[in-house]
């Protein structure tokens, strides 16, 4: 027996020692999600079953223009409630918003060079502009091309003139958003600045990348201390260039007649719907403006954003995703001529002390997606950057921009990270704020691709933040 033990024990011991020398294999943690596969599921679902394009057709052609305080907006609010329910929202409600009542009415602009005859020019009043009381306002035109020129003009030179500003957006800038914002923020386009110098009215070249003669709307901002609120209008770029050439040769008079007027305020509603979170009540909010200008279908601005937000909810429901956090869609009232909808929502978030993880907006048109703008802390941005590799197959690569659209912007004051869908905007300002912003200008695949990457981004945030 001893001999057997003497033989077996060394063999056992050597085996034991040998086994201890073998490297222990570390088991790789099994990822909770295969993001490549999940991204494809989302894409396949939306590209084959997506309802965004049909919804946009209903909104633009069935509802039509949906200006604040108009019957069209009330119709759009009903449409939004119905479609939020169909998309799978479990909680849907209306949030009261006080909005201005502004009526465009009749409007006309004519010019006369020297002793010639009056010639009509296509024009459009600024949103919320004062009118002329339906009376002809006839004054000499004064051409101004840049801010320094305006600063150098004396009040005596400006007094009792209608100022014509032929200030084009900078076509040299590749980013059309940058070129638009630079022009839009110019003091040249401020009726208050020009009115303080004694001007009687303001005419501007439309802020557009197009070279046609279609006027594009703009909102007016009067300062509280303005003693006189002068009327302001826009004209198409062809008319603007022809008018400048004419003014360089001879004196030109303008005859402006507008019945535009403000009639106090009324109540509209932000339309809100959500899928509650299974883990907590923290909110991922998706935002888009529901209203459009009074003359426009608002297909790109911002019907596209509205239906893309709805598509995110529909897709989460269709794929049976259990979202950790509440996914909420807010369709804002009164974005075009005031912004009270966004301010009201932000105020309610603050009052209720609601925890928001992020706000994601879409308001640059239904064009091909190119990235996401990250208006948030550097620490938060660094959390998003590693996700780029999952988005690259969908043409999304730009995560370097840091601005966010106006409708979610008030949430920044509450330290809520902001994110905006970045699209190819080369054609956006051809149609922006004009009668040309119609359903036929939107490409179905581009619109759906925008919804795809928005849903993918919401998925990543919901599962990782």
Tab-separated table of C-alpha atoms in Angstrom:
chain	number	residue	atom	x	y	z
A	1	UNK	CA	0.000	0.000	0.000
A	2	UNK	CA	2.861	2.356	0.899
A	3	UNK	CA	4.493	1.586	-2.435
A	4	UNK	CA	1.283	2.402	-4.272
A	5	UNK	CA	0.954	5.692	-2.370
A	6	UNK	CA	4.588	6.529	-3.070
A	7	UNK	CA	3.945	6.034	-6.763
A	8	UNK	CA	0.561	7.790	-6.961
A	9	UNK	CA	1.264	10.787	-4.724
A	10	UNK	CA	4.149	12.237	-6.821
A	11	UNK	CA	2.057	11.809	-9.934
A	12	UNK	CA	-0.861	13.608	-8.273
A	13	UNK	CA	1.412	16.334	-6.949
A	14	UNK	CA	3.071	16.923	-10.310
A	15	UNK	CA	-0.329	17.156	-11.960
A	16	UNK	CA	-1.469	19.604	-9.353
A	17	UNK	CA	1.636	21.773	-9.725
A	18	UNK	CA	1.413	21.620	-13.514
A	19	UNK	CA	-2.234	22.658	-13.415
A	20	UNK	CA	-1.366	25.644	-11.254
A	21	UNK	CA	1.162	26.852	-13.800
A	22	UNK	CA	-1.434	27.031	-16.602
A	23	UNK	CA	-2.645	30.589	-17.326
A	24	UNK	CA	-6.174	31.140	-16.138
A	25	UNK	CA	-8.428	32.265	-18.982
A	26	UNK	CA	-10.384	35.407	-18.119
A	27	UNK	CA	-13.927	35.316	-19.340
A	28	UNK	CA	-14.778	38.340	-21.446
A	29	UNK	CA	-17.803	40.206	-20.148
A	30	UNK	CA	-20.787	39.603	-22.350
A	31	UNK	CA	-21.989	42.948	-23.675
A	32	UNK	CA	-25.544	43.771	-22.735
A	33	UNK	CA	-26.234	44.981	-26.273
A	34	UNK	CA	-24.652	44.339	-29.611
A	35	UNK	CA	-24.961	47.933	-30.782
A	36	UNK	CA	-24.209	47.131	-34.411
A	37	UNK	CA	-27.120	44.704	-34.503
A	38	UNK	CA	-29.412	47.022	-32.568
A	39	UNK	CA	-28.623	49.905	-34.918
A	40	UNK	CA	-29.493	47.701	-37.878
A	41	UNK	CA	-32.791	46.645	-36.290
A	42	UNK	CA	-33.721	50.296	-35.858
A	43	UNK	CA	-32.695	51.172	-39.395
A	44	UNK	CA	-34.489	48.220	-40.968
A	45	UNK	CA	-37.680	48.976	-39.060
A	46	UNK	CA	-37.818	52.636	-40.037
A	47	UNK	CA	-36.652	52.254	-43.637
A	48	UNK	CA	-39.264	49.570	-44.310
A	49	UNK	CA	-42.157	50.422	-41.977
A	50	UNK	CA	-41.585	54.073	-41.087
A	51	UNK	CA	-44.666	56.332	-41.084
A	52	UNK	CA	-42.861	59.695	-40.997
A	53	UNK	CA	-43.290	60.490	-44.694
A	54	UNK	CA	-47.018	59.737	-44.703
A	55	UNK	CA	-47.434	61.701	-41.495
A	56	UNK	CA	-45.662	64.661	-43.074
A	57	UNK	CA	-48.042	64.497	-46.030
A	58	UNK	CA	-51.000	64.625	-43.637
A	59	UNK	CA	-49.539	67.533	-41.681
A	60	UNK	CA	-48.591	69.675	-44.667
A	61	UNK	CA	-51.420	68.859	-47.075
A	62	UNK	CA	-54.179	67.886	-44.667
A	63	UNK	CA	-53.558	70.497	-41.965
A	64	UNK	CA	-51.601	73.019	-44.039
A	65	UNK	CA	-50.325	76.333	-42.638
A	66	UNK	CA	-50.477	76.327	-38.827
A	67	UNK	CA	-49.574	79.796	-37.617
A	68	UNK	CA	-49.901	80.597	-33.921
A	69	UNK	CA	-53.345	81.789	-32.819
A	70	UNK	CA	-54.908	80.586	-36.075
A	71	UNK	CA	-57.508	77.877	-36.759
A	72	UNK	CA	-54.708	76.016	-38.577
A	73	UNK	CA	-52.730	75.683	-35.348
A	74	UNK	CA	-55.746	74.336	-33.477
A	75	UNK	CA	-56.157	71.729	-36.215
A	76	UNK	CA	-52.455	70.859	-35.992
A	77	UNK	CA	-52.728	70.386	-32.218
A	78	UNK	CA	-55.546	67.860	-32.688
A	79	UNK	CA	-53.519	66.097	-35.377
A	80	UNK	CA	-50.488	65.920	-33.067
A	81	UNK	CA	-52.460	64.376	-30.215
A	82	UNK	CA	-53.879	61.712	-32.504
A	83	UNK	CA	-50.496	60.845	-33.979
A	84	UNK	CA	-48.738	60.722	-30.613
A	85	UNK	CA	-51.289	58.128	-29.527
A	86	UNK	CA	-50.802	56.128	-32.725
A	87	UNK	CA	-47.014	56.287	-32.241
A	88	UNK	CA	-47.373	54.615	-28.845
A	89	UNK	CA	-47.277	57.487	-26.361
A	90	UNK	CA	-48.924	56.393	-23.119
A	91	UNK	CA	-49.244	59.814	-21.505
A	92	UNK	CA	-50.419	62.705	-23.704
A	93	UNK	CA	-51.294	66.194	-22.552
A	94	UNK	CA	-51.603	69.830	-23.588
A	95	UNK	CA	-49.578	72.592	-21.995
A	96	UNK	CA	-51.110	76.073	-22.122
A	97	UNK	CA	-49.025	78.726	-23.856
A	98	UNK	CA	-49.887	82.416	-24.191
A	99	UNK	CA	-49.213	83.452	-27.792
A	100	UNK	CA	-49.569	86.743	-29.682
A	101	UNK	CA	-52.417	87.278	-32.110
A	102	UNK	CA	-50.928	88.843	-35.226
A	103	UNK	CA	-52.850	89.256	-38.464
A	104	UNK	CA	-50.901	89.847	-41.670
A	105	UNK	CA	-53.831	91.266	-43.613
A	106	UNK	CA	-53.318	92.991	-46.972
A	107	UNK	CA	-49.874	94.211	-47.956
A	108	UNK	CA	-48.276	95.830	-50.976
A	109	UNK	CA	-45.099	97.593	-51.984
A	110	UNK	CA	-44.602	99.819	-55.003
A	111	UNK	CA	-41.628	101.855	-56.161
A	112	UNK	CA	-41.292	104.814	-58.507
A	113	UNK	CA	-38.046	106.038	-60.025
A	114	UNK	CA	-37.943	109.770	-60.798
A	115	UNK	CA	-41.110	110.799	-62.637
A	116	UNK	CA	-41.888	107.238	-63.754
A	117	UNK	CA	-44.899	105.140	-62.897
A	118	UNK	CA	-45.438	103.043	-59.800
A	119	UNK	CA	-44.193	99.458	-60.131
A	120	UNK	CA	-45.279	96.641	-57.804
A	121	UNK	CA	-42.683	94.477	-56.046
A	122	UNK	CA	-43.392	91.155	-54.346
A	123	UNK	CA	-42.983	91.574	-50.626
A	124	UNK	CA	-43.815	90.099	-47.244
A	125	UNK	CA	-44.281	91.742	-43.862
A	126	UNK	CA	-42.026	90.765	-40.975
A	127	UNK	CA	-43.900	88.594	-38.498
A	128	UNK	CA	-45.400	90.760	-35.699
A	129	UNK	CA	-44.650	93.930	-37.666
A	130	UNK	CA	-46.757	97.036	-37.242
A	131	UNK	CA	-48.668	98.030	-40.370
A	132	UNK	CA	-49.479	101.354	-41.988
A	133	UNK	CA	-53.112	101.280	-40.919
A	134	UNK	CA	-54.109	100.392	-44.453
A	135	UNK	CA	-52.915	103.789	-45.698
A	136	UNK	CA	-50.252	104.474	-48.304
A	137	UNK	CA	-46.936	105.412	-46.697
A	138	UNK	CA	-44.797	107.210	-49.312
A	139	UNK	CA	-41.184	108.167	-48.608
A	140	UNK	CA	-37.828	108.288	-50.366
A	141	UNK	CA	-35.710	105.150	-50.228
A	142	UNK	CA	-32.221	105.202	-48.730
A	143	UNK	CA	-29.826	102.336	-49.564
A	144	UNK	CA	-27.620	100.890	-46.812
A	145	UNK	CA	-25.279	97.929	-47.353
A	146	UNK	CA	-23.364	97.472	-44.112
A	147	UNK	CA	-23.460	98.293	-40.413
A	148	UNK	CA	-20.665	100.872	-40.512
A	149	UNK	CA	-22.488	102.771	-43.232
A	150	UNK	CA	-25.587	102.884	-41.032
A	151	UNK	CA	-23.561	104.030	-38.007
A	152	UNK	CA	-22.052	106.866	-40.034
A	153	UNK	CA	-25.428	108.144	-41.232
A	154	UNK	CA	-26.787	111.069	-39.244
A	155	UNK	CA	-30.347	111.215	-38.022
A	156	UNK	CA	-30.933	114.070	-40.463
A	157	UNK	CA	-29.955	111.796	-43.367
A	158	UNK	CA	-32.185	108.964	-42.156
A	159	UNK	CA	-35.182	110.980	-40.966
A	160	UNK	CA	-38.394	110.365	-42.915
A	161	UNK	CA	-36.785	107.768	-45.168
A	162	UNK	CA	-37.612	104.130	-45.792
A	163	UNK	CA	-34.311	102.303	-45.342
A	164	UNK	CA	-33.534	99.598	-47.874
A	165	UNK	CA	-30.934	97.071	-46.698
A	166	UNK	CA	-29.470	94.924	-49.465
A	167	UNK	CA	-27.358	92.667	-47.254
A	168	UNK	CA	-26.929	89.147	-48.705
A	169	UNK	CA	-25.961	86.142	-46.664
A	170	UNK	CA	-22.328	85.177	-47.286
A	171	UNK	CA	-22.276	82.567	-50.048
A	172	UNK	CA	-18.568	81.933	-49.411
A	173	UNK	CA	-19.351	80.174	-46.148
A	174	UNK	CA	-19.920	76.461	-46.718
A	175	UNK	CA	-22.115	76.194	-43.628
A	176	UNK	CA	-25.396	77.783	-44.664
A	177	UNK	CA	-26.498	77.828	-41.025
A	178	UNK	CA	-23.501	80.006	-40.129
A	179	UNK	CA	-24.090	82.358	-43.061
A	180	UNK	CA	-27.777	82.719	-42.167
A	181	UNK	CA	-27.161	83.374	-38.478
A	182	UNK	CA	-24.465	85.970	-39.158
A	183	UNK	CA	-26.808	87.905	-41.431
A	184	UNK	CA	-29.891	87.448	-39.248
A	185	UNK	CA	-28.139	88.891	-36.190
A	186	UNK	CA	-26.972	92.034	-37.992
A	187	UNK	CA	-28.139	95.369	-36.583
A	188	UNK	CA	-28.913	96.293	-40.173
A	189	UNK	CA	-32.008	94.138	-39.992
A	190	UNK	CA	-33.299	95.673	-36.764
A	191	UNK	CA	-36.322	97.922	-37.177
A	192	UNK	CA	-35.599	99.336	-33.712
A	193	UNK	CA	-32.025	100.372	-34.564
A	194	UNK	CA	-33.137	102.036	-37.794
A	195	UNK	CA	-36.261	103.515	-36.228
A	196	UNK	CA	-34.223	105.245	-33.525
A	197	UNK	CA	-32.476	107.220	-36.265
A	198	UNK	CA	-35.812	108.528	-37.506
A	199	UNK	CA	-36.552	106.104	-40.342
A	200	UNK	CA	-40.171	105.483	-41.300
A	201	UNK	CA	-39.864	101.912	-42.526
A	202	UNK	CA	-37.466	99.060	-43.309
A	203	UNK	CA	-37.131	96.905	-46.436
A	204	UNK	CA	-34.589	94.071	-46.471
A	205	UNK	CA	-33.270	91.547	-48.926
A	206	UNK	CA	-34.609	88.100	-47.957
A	207	UNK	CA	-32.210	85.861	-46.063
A	208	UNK	CA	-31.923	83.008	-48.535
A	209	UNK	CA	-29.347	81.063	-50.532
A	210	UNK	CA	-31.693	81.026	-53.540
A	211	UNK	CA	-31.406	83.415	-56.467
A	212	UNK	CA	-35.107	83.738	-57.265
A	213	UNK	CA	-37.590	86.471	-56.369
A	214	UNK	CA	-39.545	84.725	-53.593
A	215	UNK	CA	-39.745	86.705	-50.318
A	216	UNK	CA	-38.733	84.859	-47.140
A	217	UNK	CA	-40.347	85.762	-43.826
A	218	UNK	CA	-38.552	87.081	-40.789
A	219	UNK	CA	-39.711	87.924	-37.294
A	220	UNK	CA	-39.465	91.492	-36.011
A	221	UNK	CA	-38.202	92.463	-32.563
A	222	UNK	CA	-39.171	95.847	-31.182
A	223	UNK	CA	-37.373	97.189	-28.142
A	224	UNK	CA	-39.562	98.109	-25.132
A	225	UNK	CA	-38.394	101.735	-25.294
A	226	UNK	CA	-39.319	102.190	-28.974
A	227	UNK	CA	-41.508	105.276	-29.204
A	228	UNK	CA	-42.456	104.457	-32.797
A	229	UNK	CA	-42.644	100.916	-34.133
A	230	UNK	CA	-41.855	101.176	-37.811
A	231	UNK	CA	-43.185	98.639	-40.343
A	232	UNK	CA	-40.714	96.208	-41.893
A	233	UNK	CA	-40.899	93.982	-44.996
A	234	UNK	CA	-38.715	91.622	-47.025
A	235	UNK	CA	-38.344	91.299	-50.793
A	236	UNK	CA	-36.804	88.632	-53.048
A	237	UNK	CA	-33.137	88.740	-54.010
A	238	UNK	CA	-33.756	89.588	-57.677
A	239	UNK	CA	-35.903	92.576	-56.766
A	240	UNK	CA	-33.327	93.607	-54.170
A	241	UNK	CA	-30.453	93.651	-56.657
A	242	UNK	CA	-32.529	95.487	-59.286
A	243	UNK	CA	-33.607	98.047	-56.712
A	244	UNK	CA	-30.008	98.707	-55.660
A	245	UNK	CA	-28.962	99.307	-59.282
A	246	UNK	CA	-31.858	101.724	-59.682
A	247	UNK	CA	-31.004	103.641	-56.508
A	248	UNK	CA	-27.417	104.129	-57.628
A	249	UNK	CA	-28.711	105.984	-60.722
A	250	UNK	CA	-31.564	108.095	-59.360
A	251	UNK	CA	-33.908	108.834	-56.499
A	252	UNK	CA	-36.572	106.236	-55.832
A	253	UNK	CA	-39.728	106.526	-53.786
A	254	UNK	CA	-41.509	103.634	-52.097
A	255	UNK	CA	-45.219	103.288	-51.413
A	256	UNK	CA	-45.924	100.850	-48.612
A	257	UNK	CA	-49.411	99.760	-47.575
A	258	UNK	CA	-49.986	97.175	-44.824
A	259	UNK	CA	-52.993	96.293	-42.696
A	260	UNK	CA	-50.905	94.079	-40.397
A	261	UNK	CA	-51.886	94.414	-36.753
A	262	UNK	CA	-51.513	92.808	-33.344
A	263	UNK	CA	-54.625	91.931	-31.372
A	264	UNK	CA	-53.395	90.920	-27.946
A	265	UNK	CA	-52.888	87.323	-26.882
A	266	UNK	CA	-54.667	83.984	-26.763
A	267	UNK	CA	-54.000	80.438	-25.589
A	268	UNK	CA	-52.370	77.781	-27.778
A	269	UNK	CA	-50.804	74.573	-26.534
A	270	UNK	CA	-47.566	72.663	-26.562
A	271	UNK	CA	-48.539	69.066	-27.377
A	272	UNK	CA	-46.641	66.529	-25.267
A	273	UNK	CA	-46.547	62.739	-25.272
A	274	UNK	CA	-44.267	60.191	-23.643
A	275	UNK	CA	-43.419	56.554	-22.998
A	276	UNK	CA	-42.675	56.255	-19.255
A	277	UNK	CA	-39.319	54.825	-18.220
A	278	UNK	CA	-39.171	51.310	-16.807
A	279	UNK	CA	-36.228	52.162	-14.543
A	280	UNK	CA	-36.868	55.761	-13.492
A	281	UNK	CA	-38.704	58.978	-14.370
A	282	UNK	CA	-35.690	60.822	-15.781
A	283	UNK	CA	-36.578	62.362	-19.130
A	284	UNK	CA	-35.025	62.166	-22.571
A	285	UNK	CA	-36.899	64.914	-24.396
A	286	UNK	CA	-37.283	65.199	-28.174
A	287	UNK	CA	-38.357	68.621	-29.445
A	288	UNK	CA	-39.680	70.193	-32.658
A	289	UNK	CA	-41.905	73.163	-33.486
A	290	UNK	CA	-45.478	72.393	-34.461
A	291	UNK	CA	-46.314	75.817	-35.900
A	292	UNK	CA	-45.444	77.198	-39.340
A	293	UNK	CA	-45.767	80.598	-40.996
A	294	UNK	CA	-49.274	81.676	-41.988
A	295	UNK	CA	-48.603	81.213	-45.722
A	296	UNK	CA	-46.448	78.055	-45.623
A	297	UNK	CA	-46.870	74.304	-45.353
A	298	UNK	CA	-43.701	74.213	-43.266
A	299	UNK	CA	-42.524	70.862	-44.619
A	300	UNK	CA	-38.829	71.237	-43.828
A	301	UNK	CA	-39.409	73.912	-41.179
A	302	UNK	CA	-40.363	72.064	-39.076
A	303	UNK	CA	-42.832	69.415	-40.169
A	304	UNK	CA	-39.865	67.122	-40.789
A	305	UNK	CA	-38.706	67.457	-37.185
A	306	UNK	CA	-42.229	66.818	-35.873
A	307	UNK	CA	-42.682	63.530	-37.732
A	308	UNK	CA	-39.138	62.366	-36.936
A	309	UNK	CA	-39.825	62.777	-33.211
A	310	UNK	CA	-43.033	60.769	-33.595
A	311	UNK	CA	-41.094	58.089	-35.462
A	312	UNK	CA	-38.694	57.627	-32.531
A	313	UNK	CA	-41.601	56.749	-30.231
A	314	UNK	CA	-43.199	54.474	-32.822
A	315	UNK	CA	-39.958	52.576	-33.370
A	316	UNK	CA	-39.309	51.971	-29.668
A	317	UNK	CA	-42.796	50.498	-29.419
A	318	UNK	CA	-42.542	48.480	-32.646
A	319	UNK	CA	-39.254	46.855	-31.603
A	320	UNK	CA	-40.457	46.184	-28.067
A	321	UNK	CA	-37.651	48.131	-26.424
A	322	UNK	CA	-38.059	48.616	-22.695
A	323	UNK	CA	-36.724	52.119	-22.268
A	324	UNK	CA	-34.987	52.770	-18.952
A	325	UNK	CA	-35.880	56.458	-18.897
A	326	UNK	CA	-38.978	58.339	-19.969
A	327	UNK	CA	-38.875	59.270	-23.662
A	328	UNK	CA	-40.902	62.423	-24.176
A	329	UNK	CA	-41.842	64.343	-27.335
A	330	UNK	CA	-42.627	68.053	-27.034
A	331	UNK	CA	-44.184	69.758	-30.071
A	332	UNK	CA	-43.803	73.466	-29.420
A	333	UNK	CA	-46.285	76.251	-30.096
A	334	UNK	CA	-45.333	79.705	-31.369
A	335	UNK	CA	-41.768	79.136	-32.487
A	336	UNK	CA	-41.968	81.325	-35.601
A	337	UNK	CA	-43.228	84.598	-34.152
A	338	UNK	CA	-42.438	84.625	-30.463
A	339	UNK	CA	-40.983	81.522	-28.826
A	340	UNK	CA	-43.402	81.377	-25.902
A	341	UNK	CA	-43.851	77.607	-26.291
A	342	UNK	CA	-40.227	76.793	-25.531
A	343	UNK	CA	-40.059	79.273	-22.658
A	344	UNK	CA	-43.237	77.841	-21.129
A	345	UNK	CA	-41.945	74.264	-21.270
A	346	UNK	CA	-38.604	75.199	-19.695
A	347	UNK	CA	-40.368	77.140	-16.938
A	348	UNK	CA	-42.529	74.101	-16.104
A	349	UNK	CA	-39.495	71.806	-16.005
A	350	UNK	CA	-37.876	74.161	-13.511
A	351	UNK	CA	-41.037	74.544	-11.434
A	352	UNK	CA	-41.599	70.768	-11.184
A	353	UNK	CA	-37.877	70.122	-10.754
A	354	UNK	CA	-38.037	67.418	-13.422
A	355	UNK	CA	-34.787	65.611	-14.071
A	356	UNK	CA	-33.903	65.724	-17.776
A	357	UNK	CA	-30.997	63.644	-19.046
A	358	UNK	CA	-30.814	65.381	-22.425
A	359	UNK	CA	-32.859	67.363	-24.947
A	360	UNK	CA	-32.565	66.390	-28.620
A	361	UNK	CA	-34.016	68.624	-31.334
A	362	UNK	CA	-34.548	68.520	-35.089
A	363	UNK	CA	-35.171	71.811	-36.898
A	364	UNK	CA	-32.892	71.991	-39.926
A	365	UNK	CA	-35.052	70.170	-42.442
A	366	UNK	CA	-35.625	66.601	-43.555
A	367	UNK	CA	-32.304	66.274	-45.348
A	368	UNK	CA	-29.631	63.569	-45.107
A	369	UNK	CA	-28.245	63.332	-41.562
A	370	UNK	CA	-24.580	64.175	-41.103
A	371	UNK	CA	-24.079	64.262	-37.343
A	372	UNK	CA	-25.144	65.623	-33.985
A	373	UNK	CA	-24.299	68.982	-32.498
A	374	UNK	CA	-23.396	68.612	-28.822
A	375	UNK	CA	-24.176	71.656	-26.697
A	376	UNK	CA	-23.024	70.224	-23.381
A	377	UNK	CA	-20.046	69.988	-21.043
A	378	UNK	CA	-16.754	68.551	-22.344
A	379	UNK	CA	-17.223	65.605	-19.978
A	380	UNK	CA	-20.564	64.758	-21.561
A	381	UNK	CA	-19.224	65.217	-25.085
A	382	UNK	CA	-16.478	62.691	-24.350
A	383	UNK	CA	-19.142	60.129	-23.446
A	384	UNK	CA	-20.688	60.497	-26.911
A	385	UNK	CA	-17.517	60.444	-29.022
A	386	UNK	CA	-16.876	56.664	-28.703
A	387	UNK	CA	-20.295	56.027	-30.280
A	388	UNK	CA	-19.186	57.512	-33.604
A	389	UNK	CA	-18.128	54.135	-35.005
A	390	UNK	CA	-21.707	52.851	-34.775
A	391	UNK	CA	-23.072	55.850	-36.690
A	392	UNK	CA	-20.516	55.917	-39.509
A	393	UNK	CA	-22.319	53.271	-41.649
A	394	UNK	CA	-25.325	55.620	-41.684
A	395	UNK	CA	-23.388	58.591	-43.064
A	396	UNK	CA	-23.148	60.294	-39.673
A	397	UNK	CA	-19.695	61.593	-38.791
A	398	UNK	CA	-19.943	65.199	-37.550
A	399	UNK	CA	-19.933	65.426	-33.738
A	400	UNK	CA	-17.838	68.601	-33.538
A	401	UNK	CA	-20.501	71.330	-33.606
A	402	UNK	CA	-21.689	72.878	-30.350
A	403	UNK	CA	-24.919	74.806	-31.029
A	404	UNK	CA	-28.507	73.761	-30.422
A	405	UNK	CA	-31.792	74.850	-31.985
A	406	UNK	CA	-33.840	77.589	-30.390
A	407	UNK	CA	-36.776	75.452	-29.203
A	408	UNK	CA	-34.662	73.420	-26.774
A	409	UNK	CA	-32.230	76.270	-26.005
A	410	UNK	CA	-34.035	77.541	-22.839
A	411	UNK	CA	-33.336	74.179	-21.195
A	412	UNK	CA	-29.629	75.005	-21.198
A	413	UNK	CA	-30.256	77.469	-18.363
A	414	UNK	CA	-31.304	74.425	-16.308
A	415	UNK	CA	-27.965	72.666	-17.005
A	416	UNK	CA	-29.636	70.138	-19.288
A	417	UNK	CA	-27.310	68.838	-22.052
A	418	UNK	CA	-28.560	69.727	-25.523
A	419	UNK	CA	-28.164	67.889	-28.799
A	420	UNK	CA	-29.323	68.715	-32.325
A	421	UNK	CA	-29.578	66.590	-35.442
A	422	UNK	CA	-27.130	67.967	-38.025
A	423	UNK	CA	-28.189	67.544	-41.657
A	424	UNK	CA	-26.956	68.623	-45.061
A	425	UNK	CA	-28.435	72.143	-45.197
A	426	UNK	CA	-27.212	73.290	-48.625
A	427	UNK	CA	-30.821	73.540	-49.886
A	428	UNK	CA	-32.535	74.417	-46.608
A	429	UNK	CA	-32.375	78.204	-46.914
A	430	UNK	CA	-33.652	78.067	-50.488
A	431	UNK	CA	-37.043	77.201	-48.959
A	432	UNK	CA	-36.812	78.388	-45.349
A	433	UNK	CA	-39.675	80.719	-44.291
A	434	UNK	CA	-41.090	80.854	-47.800
A	435	UNK	CA	-44.070	79.590	-49.772
A	436	UNK	CA	-41.720	77.076	-51.413
A	437	UNK	CA	-41.363	75.023	-48.217
A	438	UNK	CA	-43.779	72.342	-49.387
A	439	UNK	CA	-44.123	68.575	-49.036
A	440	UNK	CA	-42.758	67.839	-52.511
A	441	UNK	CA	-39.385	69.326	-51.494
A	442	UNK	CA	-38.828	66.527	-48.962
A	443	UNK	CA	-37.163	63.258	-49.982
A	444	UNK	CA	-38.606	60.189	-48.259
A	445	UNK	CA	-35.319	58.343	-47.742
A	446	UNK	CA	-33.548	61.395	-46.374
A	447	UNK	CA	-36.409	62.096	-43.975
A	448	UNK	CA	-36.458	58.490	-42.733
A	449	UNK	CA	-32.669	58.365	-42.347
A	450	UNK	CA	-32.899	61.358	-40.039
A	451	UNK	CA	-35.426	59.463	-37.937
A	452	UNK	CA	-33.157	56.398	-37.965
A	453	UNK	CA	-30.154	58.145	-36.445
A	454	UNK	CA	-32.284	60.080	-33.955
A	455	UNK	CA	-33.742	56.793	-32.717
A	456	UNK	CA	-30.290	55.226	-32.575
A	457	UNK	CA	-29.004	58.152	-30.515
A	458	UNK	CA	-31.939	57.989	-28.099
A	459	UNK	CA	-31.304	54.243	-27.760
A	460	UNK	CA	-27.637	54.843	-26.873
A	461	UNK	CA	-28.448	57.525	-24.329
A	462	UNK	CA	-31.212	55.467	-22.757
A	463	UNK	CA	-29.002	52.413	-22.344
A	464	UNK	CA	-25.808	54.195	-21.247
A	465	UNK	CA	-26.673	57.365	-19.316
